[in-house]
């Protein structure tokens, strides 16, 4: 049982480039989410999904897009990378609202 | 005032010591409470949920004080392996998945 699989682990982008962070879970969880973690700040919610075909914005959604075509996958797209998006990104899933979160291993993203 | 506040530490304690962390939350409508553990450069992992009656898991005890709006984590007989950052997580309303808020974490270093 792999849990939450997140790729890549590391990525360096130039300003203006686009990319997709991949996230997949094999626990049949309805709820999936993306967080970013910056020094001195708690994890902040970017986007979340309560099921296939349903997504919504979190606390810091600007500059990011998501889609949820299947229960398993929840990719995060950076449309035009900016240095302010340099951060560690975590994907998470849970059985329901306010339930235990299972996290992927994270992506260290640097935007130059 | 931040929604969830933690003392960032670091707490440097000798092996075998007892250490306690507090976490305060500002929204009285908060309904769910958790402690997560995060090792350096790793993903957060659930340590324990916090219930109204308090709960214990081995050397770890979590308590909730709704009147004063704080939760606590007590670690007895500290081990070197307990060295990590402990994240307080608060769900602000039932069913409000997007309203889960992370504290910035308290760093614990257990010294031989």
mmCIF file of N, CA and C in Angstrom, chain A:
data_model
loop_
_atom_site.group_PDB
_atom_site.id
_atom_site.type_symbol
_atom_site.label_atom_id
_atom_site.label_comp_id
_atom_site.label_asym_id
_atom_site.label_seq_id
_atom_site.Cartn_x
_atom_site.Cartn_y
_atom_site.Cartn_z
ATOM 1 N N UNK A 1 0.860 -1.197 0.000
ATOM 2 C CA UNK A 1 0.000 0.000 0.000
ATOM 3 C C UNK A 1 0.890 1.239 0.000
ATOM 4 N N UNK A 2 0.906 1.994 -1.138
ATOM 5 C CA UNK A 2 1.841 3.105 -1.281
ATOM 6 C C UNK A 2 1.386 4.338 -0.534
ATOM 7 N N UNK A 3 0.068 4.515 -0.276
ATOM 8 C CA UNK A 3 -0.399 5.720 0.384
ATOM 9 C C UNK A 3 -0.518 6.869 -0.599
ATOM 10 N N UNK A 4 0.176 7.972 -0.307
ATOM 11 C CA UNK A 4 0.166 9.154 -1.170
ATOM 12 C C UNK A 4 1.525 9.264 -1.848
ATOM 13 N N UNK A 5 1.510 9.251 -3.155
ATOM 14 C CA UNK A 5 2.739 9.336 -3.936
ATOM 15 C C UNK A 5 2.802 10.688 -4.618
ATOM 16 N N UNK A 6 3.893 11.388 -4.404
ATOM 17 C CA UNK A 6 4.042 12.763 -4.902
ATOM 18 C C UNK A 6 5.352 12.862 -5.672
ATOM 19 N N UNK A 7 5.284 13.433 -6.864
ATOM 20 C CA UNK A 7 6.497 13.625 -7.672
ATOM 21 C C UNK A 7 6.459 14.984 -8.359
ATOM 22 N N UNK A 8 7.633 15.578 -8.665
ATOM 23 C CA UNK A 8 8.973 15.116 -8.309
ATOM 24 C C UNK A 8 9.319 15.493 -6.878
ATOM 25 N N UNK A 9 10.455 15.062 -6.374
ATOM 26 C CA UNK A 9 10.930 15.437 -5.042
ATOM 27 C C UNK A 9 11.613 16.804 -5.069
ATOM 28 N N UNK A 10 12.255 17.109 -6.150
ATOM 29 C CA UNK A 10 12.952 18.386 -6.298
ATOM 30 C C UNK A 10 12.697 18.935 -7.700
ATOM 31 N N UNK A 11 12.612 20.257 -7.797
ATOM 32 C CA UNK A 11 12.429 20.893 -9.096
ATOM 33 C C UNK A 11 12.951 22.303 -9.042
ATOM 34 N N UNK A 12 13.688 22.687 -10.074
ATOM 35 C CA UNK A 12 14.149 24.071 -10.230
ATOM 36 C C UNK A 12 13.533 24.612 -11.510
ATOM 37 N N UNK A 13 12.899 25.755 -11.401
ATOM 38 C CA UNK A 13 12.267 26.389 -12.556
ATOM 39 C C UNK A 13 12.813 27.793 -12.744
ATOM 40 N N UNK A 14 12.710 28.267 -13.954
ATOM 41 C CA UNK A 14 12.981 29.671 -14.215
ATOM 42 C C UNK A 14 11.661 30.440 -14.170
ATOM 43 N N UNK A 15 11.747 31.704 -13.802
ATOM 44 C CA UNK A 15 10.544 32.534 -13.763
ATOM 45 C C UNK A 15 9.815 32.458 -15.097
ATOM 46 N N UNK A 16 8.500 32.236 -15.022
ATOM 47 C CA UNK A 16 7.682 32.171 -16.214
ATOM 48 C C UNK A 16 7.426 30.765 -16.732
ATOM 49 N N UNK A 17 8.235 29.802 -16.300
ATOM 50 C CA UNK A 17 8.003 28.437 -16.743
ATOM 51 C C UNK A 17 6.772 27.855 -16.062
ATOM 52 N N UNK A 18 6.213 26.836 -16.664
ATOM 53 C CA UNK A 18 5.073 26.144 -16.070
ATOM 54 C C UNK A 18 5.483 24.707 -15.767
ATOM 55 N N UNK A 19 4.772 24.100 -14.844
ATOM 56 C CA UNK A 19 5.024 22.703 -14.532
ATOM 57 C C UNK A 19 3.842 22.134 -13.754
ATOM 58 N N UNK A 20 3.823 20.817 -13.657
ATOM 59 C CA UNK A 20 2.774 20.119 -12.916
ATOM 60 C C UNK A 20 3.392 19.235 -11.849
ATOM 61 N N UNK A 21 2.926 19.387 -10.628
ATOM 62 C CA UNK A 21 3.295 18.470 -9.555
ATOM 63 C C UNK A 21 2.240 17.368 -9.521
ATOM 64 N N UNK A 22 2.717 16.133 -9.486
ATOM 65 C CA UNK A 22 1.802 14.998 -9.519
ATOM 66 C C UNK A 22 1.522 14.479 -8.113
ATOM 67 N N UNK A 23 0.297 14.053 -7.894
ATOM 68 C CA UNK A 23 -0.098 13.457 -6.621
ATOM 69 C C UNK A 23 -1.094 12.339 -6.896
ATOM 70 N N UNK A 24 -0.843 11.187 -6.308
ATOM 71 C CA UNK A 24 -1.752 10.055 -6.451
ATOM 72 C C UNK A 24 -1.881 9.344 -5.115
ATOM 73 N N UNK A 25 -3.088 8.870 -4.836
ATOM 74 C CA UNK A 25 -3.303 8.105 -3.609
ATOM 75 C C UNK A 25 -4.073 6.825 -3.945
ATOM 76 N N UNK A 26 -3.778 5.776 -3.179
ATOM 77 C CA UNK A 26 -4.388 4.476 -3.458
ATOM 78 C C UNK A 26 -5.266 4.015 -2.307
ATOM 79 N N UNK A 27 -5.757 4.963 -1.502
ATOM 80 C CA UNK A 27 -6.566 4.632 -0.331
ATOM 81 C C UNK A 27 -8.045 4.908 -0.565
ATOM 82 N N UNK A 28 -8.402 5.285 -1.781
ATOM 83 C CA UNK A 28 -9.790 5.587 -2.140
ATOM 84 C C UNK A 28 -10.360 6.734 -1.305
ATOM 85 N N UNK A 29 -9.487 7.692 -0.972
ATOM 86 C CA UNK A 29 -9.946 8.843 -0.205
ATOM 87 C C UNK A 29 -10.654 9.838 -1.114
ATOM 88 N N UNK A 30 -11.745 10.382 -0.621
ATOM 89 C CA UNK A 30 -12.462 11.394 -1.395
ATOM 90 C C UNK A 30 -11.760 12.750 -1.316
ATOM 91 N N UNK A 31 -11.185 13.053 -0.172
ATOM 92 C CA UNK A 31 -10.621 14.379 0.058
ATOM 93 C C UNK A 31 -9.130 14.393 -0.269
ATOM 94 N N UNK A 32 -8.748 15.350 -1.104
ATOM 95 C CA UNK A 32 -7.336 15.558 -1.410
ATOM 96 C C UNK A 32 -7.048 17.049 -1.385
ATOM 97 N N UNK A 33 -5.795 17.385 -1.112
ATOM 98 C CA UNK A 33 -5.456 18.794 -0.962
ATOM 99 C C UNK A 33 -3.985 19.026 -1.257
ATOM 100 N N UNK A 34 -3.685 20.278 -1.527
ATOM 101 C CA UNK A 34 -2.306 20.718 -1.719
ATOM 102 C C UNK A 34 -1.997 21.826 -0.713
ATOM 103 N N UNK A 35 -0.819 21.701 -0.082
ATOM 104 C CA UNK A 35 -0.344 22.695 0.866
ATOM 105 C C UNK A 35 1.035 23.179 0.424
ATOM 106 N N UNK A 36 1.372 24.384 0.845
ATOM 107 C CA UNK A 36 2.739 24.839 0.753
ATOM 108 C C UNK A 36 3.240 25.180 2.149
ATOM 109 N N UNK A 37 4.535 24.930 2.358
ATOM 110 C CA UNK A 37 5.139 25.181 3.663
ATOM 111 C C UNK A 37 6.328 26.099 3.483
ATOM 112 N N UNK A 38 6.273 27.239 4.117
ATOM 113 C CA UNK A 38 7.348 28.232 4.048
ATOM 114 C C UNK A 38 7.918 28.444 5.438
ATOM 115 N N UNK A 39 9.207 28.814 5.533
ATOM 116 C CA UNK A 39 9.836 29.007 6.850
ATOM 117 C C UNK A 39 9.053 29.995 7.708
ATOM 118 N N UNK A 40 8.821 29.627 8.972
ATOM 119 C CA UNK A 40 8.142 30.528 9.897
ATOM 120 C C UNK A 40 6.637 30.596 9.721
ATOM 121 N N UNK A 41 6.122 29.809 8.783
ATOM 122 C CA UNK A 41 4.677 29.808 8.562
ATOM 123 C C UNK A 41 4.167 28.379 8.624
ATOM 124 N N UNK A 42 2.944 28.226 9.045
ATOM 125 C CA UNK A 42 2.331 26.903 9.030
ATOM 126 C C UNK A 42 2.021 26.477 7.610
ATOM 127 N N UNK A 43 1.679 25.222 7.457
ATOM 128 C CA UNK A 43 1.244 24.759 6.138
ATOM 129 C C UNK A 43 -0.005 25.549 5.732
ATOM 130 N N UNK A 44 -0.010 26.012 4.499
ATOM 131 C CA UNK A 44 -1.141 26.784 4.000
ATOM 132 C C UNK A 44 -1.794 26.059 2.836
ATOM 133 N N UNK A 45 -3.111 26.024 2.873
ATOM 134 C CA UNK A 45 -3.877 25.284 1.882
ATOM 135 C C UNK A 45 -3.946 26.066 0.571
ATOM 136 N N UNK A 46 -3.607 25.388 -0.526
ATOM 137 C CA UNK A 46 -3.627 26.022 -1.845
ATOM 138 C C UNK A 46 -4.967 25.737 -2.527
ATOM 139 N N UNK A 47 -5.233 24.469 -2.751
ATOM 140 C CA UNK A 47 -6.496 24.008 -3.334
ATOM 141 C C UNK A 47 -6.863 22.686 -2.691
ATOM 142 N N UNK A 48 -8.134 22.346 -2.762
ATOM 143 C CA UNK A 48 -8.558 21.069 -2.249
ATOM 144 C C UNK A 48 -9.673 20.509 -3.112
ATOM 145 N N UNK A 49 -9.950 19.225 -2.908
ATOM 146 C CA UNK A 49 -11.007 18.548 -3.670
ATOM 147 C C UNK A 49 -11.752 17.600 -2.744
ATOM 148 N N UNK A 50 -13.068 17.601 -2.867
ATOM 149 C CA UNK A 50 -13.882 16.712 -2.027
ATOM 150 C C UNK A 50 -14.361 15.490 -2.807
ATOM 151 N N UNK A 51 -13.892 15.360 -4.031
ATOM 152 C CA UNK A 51 -14.234 14.196 -4.834
ATOM 153 C C UNK A 51 -13.932 14.459 -6.297
ATOM 154 N N UNK A 52 -13.979 13.424 -7.106
ATOM 155 C CA UNK A 52 -13.688 13.575 -8.528
ATOM 156 C C UNK A 52 -14.616 14.619 -9.145
ATOM 157 N N UNK A 53 -14.018 15.535 -9.879
ATOM 158 C CA UNK A 53 -14.768 16.586 -10.548
ATOM 159 C C UNK A 53 -15.084 17.800 -9.701
ATOM 160 N N UNK A 54 -14.678 17.775 -8.430
ATOM 161 C CA UNK A 54 -15.010 18.886 -7.524
ATOM 162 C C UNK A 54 -13.736 19.437 -6.892
ATOM 163 N N UNK A 55 -13.454 20.696 -7.151
ATOM 164 C CA UNK A 55 -12.291 21.340 -6.542
ATOM 165 C C UNK A 55 -12.701 22.717 -6.018
ATOM 166 N N UNK A 56 -11.904 23.230 -5.118
ATOM 167 C CA UNK A 56 -12.180 24.558 -4.570
ATOM 168 C C UNK A 56 -10.881 25.180 -4.101
ATOM 169 N N UNK A 57 -10.917 26.494 -3.947
ATOM 170 C CA UNK A 57 -9.723 27.229 -3.551
ATOM 171 C C UNK A 57 -9.512 27.176 -2.055
ATOM 172 N N UNK A 58 -8.254 27.182 -1.686
ATOM 173 C CA UNK A 58 -7.891 27.283 -0.288
ATOM 174 C C UNK A 58 -7.474 28.693 0.056
ATOM 175 N N UNK A 59 -6.497 28.793 0.923
ATOM 176 C CA UNK A 59 -6.052 30.091 1.447
ATOM 177 C C UNK A 59 -5.189 30.868 0.472
ATOM 178 N N UNK A 60 -4.352 30.148 -0.308
ATOM 179 C CA UNK A 60 -3.383 30.807 -1.196
ATOM 180 C C UNK A 60 -3.443 30.213 -2.603
ATOM 181 N N UNK A 61 -4.535 30.396 -3.337
ATOM 182 C CA UNK A 61 -4.712 29.721 -4.620
ATOM 183 C C UNK A 61 -4.087 30.410 -5.832
ATOM 184 N N UNK A 62 -3.715 31.687 -5.684
ATOM 185 C CA UNK A 62 -3.280 32.448 -6.864
ATOM 186 C C UNK A 62 -2.015 31.876 -7.481
ATOM 187 N N UNK A 63 -2.072 31.681 -8.790
ATOM 188 C CA UNK A 63 -0.916 31.166 -9.513
ATOM 189 C C UNK A 63 -0.910 29.659 -9.671
ATOM 190 N N UNK A 64 -1.932 29.006 -9.134
ATOM 191 C CA UNK A 64 -2.014 27.545 -9.173
ATOM 192 C C UNK A 64 -3.373 27.091 -9.720
ATOM 193 N N UNK A 65 -3.351 25.990 -10.454
ATOM 194 C CA UNK A 65 -4.591 25.360 -10.910
ATOM 195 C C UNK A 65 -4.583 23.894 -10.519
ATOM 196 N N UNK A 66 -5.775 23.342 -10.318
ATOM 197 C CA UNK A 66 -5.892 21.915 -10.032
ATOM 198 C C UNK A 66 -7.053 21.341 -10.839
ATOM 199 N N UNK A 67 -7.047 20.034 -10.938
ATOM 200 C CA UNK A 67 -8.173 19.312 -11.521
ATOM 201 C C UNK A 67 -8.259 17.969 -10.822
ATOM 202 N N UNK A 68 -9.410 17.355 -10.854
ATOM 203 C CA UNK A 68 -9.596 16.050 -10.211
ATOM 204 C C UNK A 68 -10.479 15.201 -11.128
ATOM 205 N N UNK A 69 -9.830 14.572 -12.087
ATOM 206 C CA UNK A 69 -10.566 13.757 -13.051
ATOM 207 C C UNK A 69 -10.843 12.351 -12.522
ATOM 208 N N UNK A 70 -10.035 11.899 -11.574
ATOM 209 C CA UNK A 70 -10.242 10.590 -10.964
ATOM 210 C C UNK A 70 -10.118 10.724 -9.448
ATOM 211 N N UNK A 71 -10.589 9.722 -8.735
ATOM 212 C CA UNK A 71 -10.441 9.735 -7.274
ATOM 213 C C UNK A 71 -8.978 9.690 -6.876
ATOM 214 N N UNK A 72 -8.152 9.002 -7.672
ATOM 215 C CA UNK A 72 -6.764 8.754 -7.281
ATOM 216 C C UNK A 72 -5.836 9.948 -7.476
ATOM 217 N N UNK A 73 -6.054 10.753 -8.506
ATOM 218 C CA UNK A 73 -5.070 11.745 -8.918
ATOM 219 C C UNK A 73 -5.527 13.177 -8.671
ATOM 220 N N UNK A 74 -4.569 14.008 -8.254
ATOM 221 C CA UNK A 74 -4.890 15.411 -7.977
ATOM 222 C C UNK A 74 -3.654 16.243 -8.299
ATOM 223 N N UNK A 75 -3.400 16.542 -9.561
ATOM 224 C CA UNK A 75 -2.207 17.309 -9.942
ATOM 225 C C UNK A 75 -2.356 18.793 -9.661
ATOM 226 N N UNK A 76 -1.223 19.419 -9.370
ATOM 227 C CA UNK A 76 -1.159 20.862 -9.128
ATOM 228 C C UNK A 76 -0.336 21.497 -10.234
ATOM 229 N N UNK A 77 -0.906 22.480 -10.902
ATOM 230 C CA UNK A 77 -0.216 23.139 -12.018
ATOM 231 C C UNK A 77 0.198 24.550 -11.635
ATOM 232 N N UNK A 78 1.463 24.841 -11.892
ATOM 233 C CA UNK A 78 1.949 26.210 -11.772
ATOM 234 C C UNK A 78 1.922 26.793 -13.173
ATOM 235 N N UNK A 79 1.176 27.842 -13.365
ATOM 236 C CA UNK A 79 0.926 28.351 -14.707
ATOM 237 C C UNK A 79 2.104 29.148 -15.256
ATOM 238 N N UNK A 80 2.659 30.013 -14.423
ATOM 239 C CA UNK A 80 3.789 30.854 -14.794
ATOM 240 C C UNK A 80 4.572 31.112 -13.519
ATOM 241 N N UNK A 81 5.589 30.284 -13.302
ATOM 242 C CA UNK A 81 6.270 30.273 -12.012
ATOM 243 C C UNK A 81 6.878 31.633 -11.664
ATOM 244 N N UNK A 82 6.777 31.958 -10.369
ATOM 245 C CA UNK A 82 7.352 33.192 -9.834
ATOM 246 C C UNK A 82 8.225 32.844 -8.636
ATOM 247 N N UNK A 83 9.245 33.674 -8.353
ATOM 248 C CA UNK A 83 10.102 33.393 -7.184
ATOM 249 C C UNK A 83 9.314 33.232 -5.891
ATOM 250 N N UNK A 84 8.181 33.901 -5.764
ATOM 251 C CA UNK A 84 7.362 33.794 -4.551
ATOM 252 C C UNK A 84 6.768 32.394 -4.376
ATOM 253 N N UNK A 85 6.832 31.585 -5.411
ATOM 254 C CA UNK A 85 6.327 30.215 -5.322
ATOM 255 C C UNK A 85 7.410 29.218 -4.905
ATOM 256 N N UNK A 86 8.594 29.710 -4.635
ATOM 257 C CA UNK A 86 9.629 28.861 -4.056
ATOM 258 C C UNK A 86 9.154 28.397 -2.683
ATOM 259 N N UNK A 87 9.069 27.099 -2.497
ATOM 260 C CA UNK A 87 8.474 26.560 -1.279
ATOM 261 C C UNK A 87 8.595 25.047 -1.294
ATOM 262 N N UNK A 88 8.140 24.439 -0.208
ATOM 263 C CA UNK A 88 7.969 22.990 -0.163
ATOM 264 C C UNK A 88 6.474 22.709 -0.274
ATOM 265 N N UNK A 89 6.129 21.838 -1.199
ATOM 266 C CA UNK A 89 4.727 21.540 -1.470
ATOM 267 C C UNK A 89 4.399 20.123 -1.000
ATOM 268 N N UNK A 90 3.261 20.003 -0.346
ATOM 269 C CA UNK A 90 2.787 18.695 0.118
ATOM 270 C C UNK A 90 1.382 18.441 -0.401
ATOM 271 N N UNK A 91 1.198 17.250 -0.901
ATOM 272 C CA UNK A 91 -0.123 16.758 -1.242
ATOM 273 C C UNK A 91 -0.611 15.922 -0.067
ATOM 274 N N UNK A 92 -1.918 15.934 0.178
ATOM 275 C CA UNK A 92 -2.464 15.151 1.287
ATOM 276 C C UNK A 92 -3.817 14.594 0.899
ATOM 277 N N UNK A 93 -4.194 13.522 1.554
ATOM 278 C CA UNK A 93 -5.533 12.966 1.356
ATOM 279 C C UNK A 93 -6.104 12.555 2.710
ATOM 280 N N UNK A 94 -7.426 12.459 2.763
ATOM 281 C CA UNK A 94 -8.089 12.022 3.991
ATOM 282 C C UNK A 94 -9.434 11.416 3.645
ATOM 283 N N UNK A 95 -9.960 10.658 4.592
ATOM 284 C CA UNK A 95 -11.252 10.010 4.370
ATOM 285 C C UNK A 95 -12.384 11.023 4.332
ATOM 286 N N UNK A 96 -12.224 12.099 5.089
ATOM 287 C CA UNK A 96 -13.279 13.082 5.137
ATOM 288 C C UNK A 96 -12.798 14.356 5.778
ATOM 289 N N UNK A 97 -13.700 15.334 5.924
ATOM 290 C CA UNK A 97 -13.297 16.610 6.529
ATOM 291 C C UNK A 97 -12.864 16.411 7.970
ATOM 292 N N UNK A 98 -11.812 17.089 8.329
ATOM 293 C CA UNK A 98 -11.307 17.043 9.700
ATOM 294 C C UNK A 98 -10.877 15.646 10.137
ATOM 295 N N UNK A 99 -10.585 14.793 9.184
ATOM 296 C CA UNK A 99 -10.024 13.472 9.487
ATOM 297 C C UNK A 99 -8.511 13.515 9.350
ATOM 298 N N UNK A 100 -7.894 12.447 9.774
ATOM 299 C CA UNK A 100 -6.432 12.340 9.678
ATOM 300 C C UNK A 100 -5.968 12.579 8.257
ATOM 301 N N UNK A 101 -4.943 13.403 8.105
ATOM 302 C CA UNK A 101 -4.354 13.690 6.798
ATOM 303 C C UNK A 101 -3.157 12.772 6.560
ATOM 304 N N UNK A 102 -3.111 12.191 5.372
ATOM 305 C CA UNK A 102 -1.969 11.413 4.931
ATOM 306 C C UNK A 102 -1.231 12.268 3.906
ATOM 307 N N UNK A 103 0.052 12.501 4.140
ATOM 308 C CA UNK A 103 0.815 13.394 3.282
ATOM 309 C C UNK A 103 1.731 12.620 2.339
ATOM 310 N N UNK A 104 1.953 13.216 1.166
ATOM 311 C CA UNK A 104 3.022 12.756 0.305
ATOM 312 C C UNK A 104 4.351 13.232 0.863
ATOM 313 N N UNK A 105 5.439 12.797 0.240
ATOM 314 C CA UNK A 105 6.775 13.070 0.777
ATOM 315 C C UNK A 105 7.281 14.469 0.463
ATOM 316 N N UNK A 106 6.536 15.237 -0.303
ATOM 317 C CA UNK A 106 6.880 16.631 -0.520
ATOM 318 C C UNK A 106 7.688 16.899 -1.778
ATOM 319 N N UNK A 107 7.579 18.123 -2.275
ATOM 320 C CA UNK A 107 8.365 18.604 -3.423
ATOM 321 C C UNK A 107 9.029 19.903 -3.038
ATOM 322 N N UNK A 108 10.363 19.922 -3.122
ATOM 323 C CA UNK A 108 11.108 21.159 -2.896
ATOM 324 C C UNK A 108 11.208 21.877 -4.229
ATOM 325 N N UNK A 109 10.534 23.013 -4.355
ATOM 326 C CA UNK A 109 10.516 23.774 -5.606
ATOM 327 C C UNK A 109 11.271 25.080 -5.430
ATOM 328 N N UNK A 110 12.180 25.339 -6.340
ATOM 329 C CA UNK A 110 12.893 26.615 -6.365
ATOM 330 C C UNK A 110 12.613 27.289 -7.699
ATOM 331 N N UNK A 111 12.227 28.559 -7.628
ATOM 332 C CA UNK A 111 11.974 29.339 -8.837
ATOM 333 C C UNK A 111 13.002 30.476 -8.888
ATOM 334 N N UNK A 112 13.794 30.458 -9.935
ATOM 335 C CA UNK A 112 14.886 31.431 -10.037
ATOM 336 C C UNK A 112 14.492 32.631 -10.889
#
